[in-house]
mmCIF file of C-alpha atoms in Angstrom:
data_model
loop_
_atom_site.group_PDB
_atom_site.id
_atom_site.type_symbol
_atom_site.label_atom_id
_atom_site.label_comp_id
_atom_site.label_asym_id
_atom_site.label_seq_id
_atom_site.Cartn_x
_atom_site.Cartn_y
_atom_site.Cartn_z
ATOM 1 C CA MET A 1 6.685 -83.178 102.791
ATOM 2 C CA ALA A 2 7.117 -86.742 101.092
ATOM 3 C CA LEU A 3 4.026 -88.885 101.263
ATOM 4 C CA SER A 4 4.052 -91.795 103.751
ATOM 5 C CA GLU A 5 3.086 -95.235 102.427
ATOM 6 C CA PHE A 6 -0.189 -95.039 104.234
ATOM 7 C CA ALA A 7 -0.965 -91.645 102.821
ATOM 8 C CA LEU A 8 0.003 -92.757 99.362
ATOM 9 C CA ILE A 9 -2.286 -95.734 99.485
ATOM 10 C CA GLU A 10 -5.193 -93.701 101.033
ATOM 11 C CA ARG A 11 -5.016 -90.901 98.381
ATOM 12 C CA TYR A 12 -4.363 -93.077 95.204
ATOM 13 C CA PHE A 13 -5.359 -96.647 95.751
ATOM 14 C CA ARG A 14 -8.032 -97.189 98.393
ATOM 15 C CA SER A 15 -10.883 -96.504 95.818
ATOM 16 C CA CYS A 16 -8.944 -97.535 92.790
ATOM 17 C CA GLY A 17 -10.883 -99.928 90.488
ATOM 18 C CA ALA A 18 -14.526 -101.353 90.814
ATOM 19 C CA GLN A 19 -16.394 -101.739 94.232
ATOM 20 C CA ARG A 20 -17.549 -105.460 94.476
ATOM 21 C CA THR A 21 -19.817 -106.922 96.956
ATOM 22 C CA ASP A 22 -17.639 -110.218 97.179
ATOM 23 C CA VAL A 23 -14.850 -108.275 98.873
ATOM 24 C CA ALA A 24 -15.290 -108.786 102.538
ATOM 25 C CA LEU A 25 -12.112 -106.736 103.426
ATOM 26 C CA GLY A 26 -9.972 -104.916 100.937
ATOM 27 C CA VAL A 27 -7.235 -102.266 101.061
ATOM 28 C CA GLY A 28 -5.917 -101.208 104.391
ATOM 29 C CA ASP A 29 -5.418 -104.446 106.326
ATOM 30 C CA ASP A 30 -2.676 -107.073 106.503
ATOM 31 C CA ALA A 31 -4.569 -109.170 103.821
ATOM 32 C CA ALA A 32 -7.827 -109.135 101.856
ATOM 33 C CA LEU A 33 -10.841 -111.352 102.482
ATOM 34 C CA LEU A 34 -12.643 -112.338 99.320
ATOM 35 C CA ARG A 35 -15.659 -114.598 98.638
ATOM 36 C CA VAL A 36 -15.134 -117.041 95.642
ATOM 37 C CA PRO A 37 -18.465 -118.081 94.162
ATOM 38 C CA ALA A 38 -19.855 -121.426 94.863
ATOM 39 C CA GLY A 39 -19.034 -124.126 92.090
ATOM 40 C CA CYS A 40 -16.022 -121.950 90.707
ATOM 41 C CA GLU A 41 -12.353 -122.484 90.783
ATOM 42 C CA LEU A 42 -9.928 -119.505 91.670
ATOM 43 C CA VAL A 43 -7.727 -118.362 88.816
ATOM 44 C CA ALA A 44 -4.468 -116.435 89.719
ATOM 45 C CA ALA A 45 -1.897 -114.747 87.423
ATOM 46 C CA THR A 46 0.878 -112.282 88.220
ATOM 47 C CA ASP A 47 3.210 -110.120 85.932
ATOM 48 C CA THR A 48 5.996 -107.719 86.619
ATOM 49 C CA LEU A 49 6.677 -104.761 84.389
ATOM 50 C CA VAL A 50 10.253 -103.067 84.846
ATOM 51 C CA ALA A 51 11.048 -99.624 83.532
ATOM 52 C CA GLY A 52 13.568 -99.932 80.607
ATOM 53 C CA VAL A 53 12.854 -103.557 80.143
ATOM 54 C CA HIS A 54 9.059 -103.891 79.497
ATOM 55 C CA PHE A 55 8.361 -100.181 78.801
ATOM 56 C CA PRO A 56 10.526 -97.124 77.989
ATOM 57 C CA GLN A 57 11.515 -94.948 81.048
ATOM 58 C CA ASP A 58 9.600 -92.078 79.678
ATOM 59 C CA SER A 59 6.251 -93.891 79.037
ATOM 60 C CA PRO A 60 3.151 -92.034 80.223
ATOM 61 C CA ALA A 61 2.165 -93.042 83.797
ATOM 62 C CA ASP A 62 -1.373 -93.803 82.761
ATOM 63 C CA SER A 63 -0.194 -96.196 80.142
ATOM 64 C CA ILE A 64 2.002 -97.929 82.649
ATOM 65 C CA GLY A 65 -1.004 -98.430 85.038
ATOM 66 C CA HIS A 66 -3.208 -99.608 82.226
ATOM 67 C CA ARG A 67 -0.659 -102.117 80.886
ATOM 68 C CA SER A 68 0.424 -103.494 84.258
ATOM 69 C CA LEU A 69 -3.160 -104.753 84.621
ATOM 70 C CA ALA A 70 -3.866 -105.443 80.914
ATOM 71 C CA VAL A 71 -1.181 -108.218 80.799
ATOM 72 C CA ASN A 72 -2.794 -109.994 83.558
ATOM 73 C CA LEU A 73 -6.205 -109.595 82.124
ATOM 74 C CA SER A 74 -4.997 -111.254 78.945
ATOM 75 C CA ASP A 75 -3.680 -114.188 81.004
ATOM 76 C CA LEU A 76 -7.176 -114.713 82.680
ATOM 77 C CA ALA A 77 -8.892 -114.175 79.251
ATOM 78 C CA ALA A 78 -6.690 -117.181 77.947
ATOM 79 C CA MET A 79 -8.111 -119.333 80.699
ATOM 80 C CA GLY A 80 -11.641 -118.313 79.983
ATOM 81 C CA ALA A 81 -11.811 -116.830 83.433
ATOM 82 C CA ARG A 82 -13.637 -113.831 84.659
ATOM 83 C CA PRO A 83 -11.396 -111.305 86.594
ATOM 84 C CA ALA A 84 -12.587 -110.027 89.912
ATOM 85 C CA TRP A 85 -9.638 -108.833 92.289
ATOM 86 C CA ALA A 86 -6.256 -107.349 91.883
ATOM 87 C CA LEU A 87 -3.101 -106.735 94.234
ATOM 88 C CA LEU A 88 -0.527 -104.119 93.298
ATOM 89 C CA ALA A 89 3.182 -104.029 94.344
ATOM 90 C CA LEU A 90 4.659 -100.696 93.137
ATOM 91 C CA THR A 91 8.290 -99.771 93.446
ATOM 92 C CA LEU A 92 9.009 -95.993 93.003
ATOM 93 C CA PRO A 93 12.226 -93.885 93.027
ATOM 94 C CA GLN A 94 10.058 -91.208 94.692
ATOM 95 C CA ALA A 95 6.439 -90.419 95.426
ATOM 96 C CA ASP A 96 5.757 -88.061 92.581
ATOM 97 C CA GLU A 97 2.075 -87.153 93.042
ATOM 98 C CA ALA A 98 1.501 -86.062 89.518
ATOM 99 C CA TRP A 99 2.741 -89.423 88.263
ATOM 100 C CA LEU A 100 0.901 -91.240 90.814
ATOM 101 C CA GLY A 101 -2.406 -89.643 89.970
ATOM 102 C CA GLU A 102 -1.884 -90.483 86.383
ATOM 103 C CA PHE A 103 -0.923 -94.128 87.068
ATOM 104 C CA ALA A 104 -3.850 -94.656 89.276
ATOM 105 C CA THR A 105 -6.114 -93.215 86.615
ATOM 106 C CA GLY A 106 -4.783 -95.507 83.941
ATOM 107 C CA LEU A 107 -5.063 -98.678 86.164
ATOM 108 C CA GLY A 108 -8.365 -97.638 87.794
ATOM 109 C CA GLU A 109 -10.170 -97.021 84.574
ATOM 110 C CA LEU A 110 -9.265 -100.373 83.072
ATOM 111 C CA ALA A 111 -9.966 -102.122 86.387
ATOM 112 C CA ARG A 112 -13.516 -100.529 86.371
ATOM 113 C CA SER A 113 -14.232 -101.468 82.870
ATOM 114 C CA HIS A 114 -13.563 -105.145 83.760
ATOM 115 C CA GLU A 115 -15.211 -104.872 87.239
ATOM 116 C CA VAL A 116 -11.962 -105.626 88.941
ATOM 117 C CA ALA A 117 -11.481 -104.401 92.549
ATOM 118 C CA LEU A 118 -7.929 -103.472 93.830
ATOM 119 C CA VAL A 119 -7.861 -105.203 97.297
ATOM 120 C CA GLY A 120 -4.348 -104.715 98.428
ATOM 121 C CA GLY A 121 -0.638 -104.638 97.714
ATOM 122 C CA ASP A 122 2.451 -102.947 98.734
ATOM 123 C CA THR A 123 4.678 -99.773 97.973
ATOM 124 C CA THR A 124 8.280 -99.354 98.440
ATOM 125 C CA ARG A 125 11.269 -97.226 97.273
ATOM 126 C CA GLY A 126 13.581 -98.264 94.386
ATOM 127 C CA PRO A 127 13.769 -98.452 90.555
ATOM 128 C CA LEU A 128 10.399 -98.037 88.815
ATOM 129 C CA CYS A 129 8.811 -101.613 88.789
ATOM 130 C CA VAL A 130 5.187 -102.677 88.781
ATOM 131 C CA THR A 131 3.838 -106.074 89.838
ATOM 132 C CA VAL A 132 0.224 -106.969 89.563
ATOM 133 C CA GLN A 133 -1.427 -110.121 90.744
ATOM 134 C CA LEU A 134 -4.980 -110.757 89.338
ATOM 135 C CA LEU A 135 -7.446 -113.000 90.847
ATOM 136 C CA GLY A 136 -10.626 -114.337 89.149
ATOM 137 C CA PHE A 137 -12.854 -117.484 88.716
ATOM 138 C CA VAL A 138 -14.118 -119.882 86.286
ATOM 139 C CA PRO A 139 -16.766 -122.729 86.584
ATOM 140 C CA ALA A 140 -15.293 -125.710 88.029
ATOM 141 C CA GLY A 141 -13.850 -127.918 85.181
ATOM 142 C CA ALA A 142 -14.446 -125.239 82.510
ATOM 143 C CA ALA A 143 -11.096 -123.505 82.409
ATOM 144 C CA LEU A 144 -9.264 -123.259 78.992
ATOM 145 C CA THR A 145 -5.617 -124.682 79.275
ATOM 146 C CA ARG A 146 -2.768 -125.130 77.011
ATOM 147 C CA SER A 147 -3.105 -128.949 76.929
ATOM 148 C CA GLY A 148 -6.396 -129.683 75.494
ATOM 149 C CA ALA A 149 -5.696 -129.364 71.684
ATOM 150 C CA ARG A 150 -6.122 -132.473 69.587
ATOM 151 C CA ALA A 151 -4.944 -133.555 66.220
ATOM 152 C CA GLY A 152 -7.309 -131.956 63.501
ATOM 153 C CA ASP A 153 -8.182 -128.908 65.547
ATOM 154 C CA VAL A 154 -7.953 -125.491 63.695
ATOM 155 C CA LEU A 155 -5.733 -122.876 65.186
ATOM 156 C CA PHE A 156 -7.129 -119.331 65.384
ATOM 157 C CA VAL A 157 -5.450 -116.005 66.422
ATOM 158 C CA SER A 158 -7.577 -113.125 67.593
ATOM 159 C CA GLY A 159 -6.563 -109.587 66.705
ATOM 160 C CA THR A 160 -3.663 -108.682 64.606
ATOM 161 C CA CYS A 161 -0.012 -109.783 65.536
ATOM 162 C CA GLY A 162 2.718 -107.177 65.613
ATOM 163 C CA ASP A 163 0.680 -104.004 66.441
ATOM 164 C CA ALA A 164 2.167 -103.510 69.803
ATOM 165 C CA ALA A 165 5.693 -104.242 68.654
ATOM 166 C CA ALA A 166 5.233 -101.607 65.909
ATOM 167 C CA GLY A 167 3.954 -99.272 68.616
ATOM 168 C CA LEU A 168 7.009 -99.784 70.807
ATOM 169 C CA ALA A 169 9.420 -99.144 67.723
ATOM 170 C CA ILE A 170 7.367 -95.890 66.975
ATOM 171 C CA GLU A 171 7.847 -94.851 70.673
ATOM 172 C CA GLN A 172 11.594 -95.660 70.264
ATOM 173 C CA ARG A 173 11.768 -93.726 66.996
ATOM 174 C CA ARG A 174 12.806 -96.908 65.157
ATOM 175 C CA LEU A 175 9.708 -96.853 62.841
ATOM 176 C CA THR A 176 7.846 -94.073 61.170
ATOM 177 C CA GLY A 177 4.658 -93.719 59.047
ATOM 178 C CA PRO A 178 1.601 -91.588 58.306
ATOM 179 C CA PRO A 179 0.319 -89.730 61.499
ATOM 180 C CA GLU A 180 -2.922 -91.703 61.690
ATOM 181 C CA VAL A 181 -1.036 -95.060 61.429
ATOM 182 C CA ARG A 182 1.573 -93.961 64.103
ATOM 183 C CA SER A 183 -1.299 -92.852 66.454
ATOM 184 C CA TRP A 184 -3.123 -96.153 65.967
ATOM 185 C CA LEU A 185 -0.134 -98.295 66.481
ATOM 186 C CA ARG A 186 1.274 -96.198 69.552
ATOM 187 C CA GLU A 187 -2.175 -96.775 71.218
ATOM 188 C CA ARG A 188 -1.942 -100.567 70.667
ATOM 189 C CA PHE A 189 1.255 -100.596 72.691
ATOM 190 C CA LEU A 190 0.450 -97.987 75.317
ATOM 191 C CA ARG A 191 -3.118 -99.096 76.045
ATOM 192 C CA PRO A 192 -3.691 -102.687 74.776
ATOM 193 C CA ALA A 193 -7.184 -104.093 74.999
ATOM 194 C CA PRO A 194 -7.476 -107.537 76.749
ATOM 195 C CA ARG A 195 -9.919 -109.931 75.287
ATOM 196 C CA VAL A 196 -11.690 -110.904 78.293
ATOM 197 C CA ALA A 197 -15.120 -111.304 76.914
ATOM 198 C CA LEU A 198 -13.890 -113.527 73.983
ATOM 199 C CA GLY A 199 -12.182 -115.772 76.648
ATOM 200 C CA GLU A 200 -15.406 -116.394 78.381
ATOM 201 C CA GLN A 201 -17.264 -116.903 75.151
ATOM 202 C CA LEU A 202 -14.776 -119.553 74.109
ATOM 203 C CA ARG A 203 -15.537 -121.892 77.099
ATOM 204 C CA GLY A 204 -17.048 -124.984 75.854
ATOM 205 C CA PHE A 205 -15.918 -124.309 72.229
ATOM 206 C CA ALA A 206 -12.090 -124.042 72.286
ATOM 207 C CA SER A 207 -10.076 -127.119 73.128
ATOM 208 C CA ALA A 208 -7.038 -125.170 74.198
ATOM 209 C CA CYS A 209 -5.896 -121.540 74.595
ATOM 210 C CA ILE A 210 -2.806 -119.453 75.173
ATOM 211 C CA ASP A 211 -2.067 -115.733 75.518
ATOM 212 C CA VAL A 212 0.339 -114.550 72.848
ATOM 213 C CA SER A 213 2.974 -112.539 74.729
ATOM 214 C CA ASP A 214 6.218 -114.030 73.370
ATOM 215 C CA GLY A 215 5.271 -113.949 69.684
ATOM 216 C CA LEU A 216 2.975 -116.120 67.582
ATOM 217 C CA LEU A 217 5.416 -118.692 66.638
ATOM 218 C CA ALA A 218 6.907 -119.123 70.202
ATOM 219 C CA ASP A 219 3.651 -119.360 71.913
ATOM 220 C CA ALA A 220 1.943 -121.608 69.247
ATOM 221 C CA GLY A 221 4.916 -123.969 69.871
ATOM 222 C CA LYS A 222 4.190 -123.900 73.640
ATOM 223 C CA LEU A 223 0.511 -124.704 72.947
ATOM 224 C CA ALA A 224 1.450 -127.603 70.743
ATOM 225 C CA SER A 225 4.044 -128.929 73.199
ATOM 226 C CA ALA A 226 1.644 -128.804 76.136
ATOM 227 C CA SER A 227 -1.022 -130.709 74.049
ATOM 228 C CA HIS A 228 1.533 -133.224 72.510
ATOM 229 C CA VAL A 229 0.562 -132.252 68.989
ATOM 230 C CA GLY A 230 2.132 -130.279 66.079
ATOM 231 C CA VAL A 231 0.964 -127.109 64.445
#
């Protein structure tokens, strides 16, 4: 018998992610009740991943769960924010329990590693599509933005650009190489590591920040434009 929406949520998502004391009411009601720390501003980000557009149709389910949260964690990291709560909207062609178990594992493991609680969302039937909204907080007035850069600032990039693109090319059999290199690059695509700790450490030091998701050249240009400077 096919799982109902209520049964699906109960089995796979009620306990997915971290348990937080600032969640007054979480999964299971019409909306969540959350306690934002005094002296902080709420930070919100959302991203949608569509099968065949943002990941191959045959991507591992745990990778899809991981990446759906990771892209939002990276957005909060670029703001210098600390993530806290997530909402999940999941559209599925069918309720495949094996797939759901792996998806929830990938999402839940990354959520717990960053102390993120899953506090609500929605499930519906249709083409595979995952939307995560991530909420967090930052001390009032301390958020990193794209508009703070000044002439004379030095531009830094964390990590190595192109790893995930190469990993996707390997997944799509457009690129090859030694087994250990293929394994490393595939992991960079399938399970990217958001730089949340670095984002918090940069508060008070960085003048501006941006998450590189559309390529270094394009996103450096967006930062420069927002700050009215050149690069």
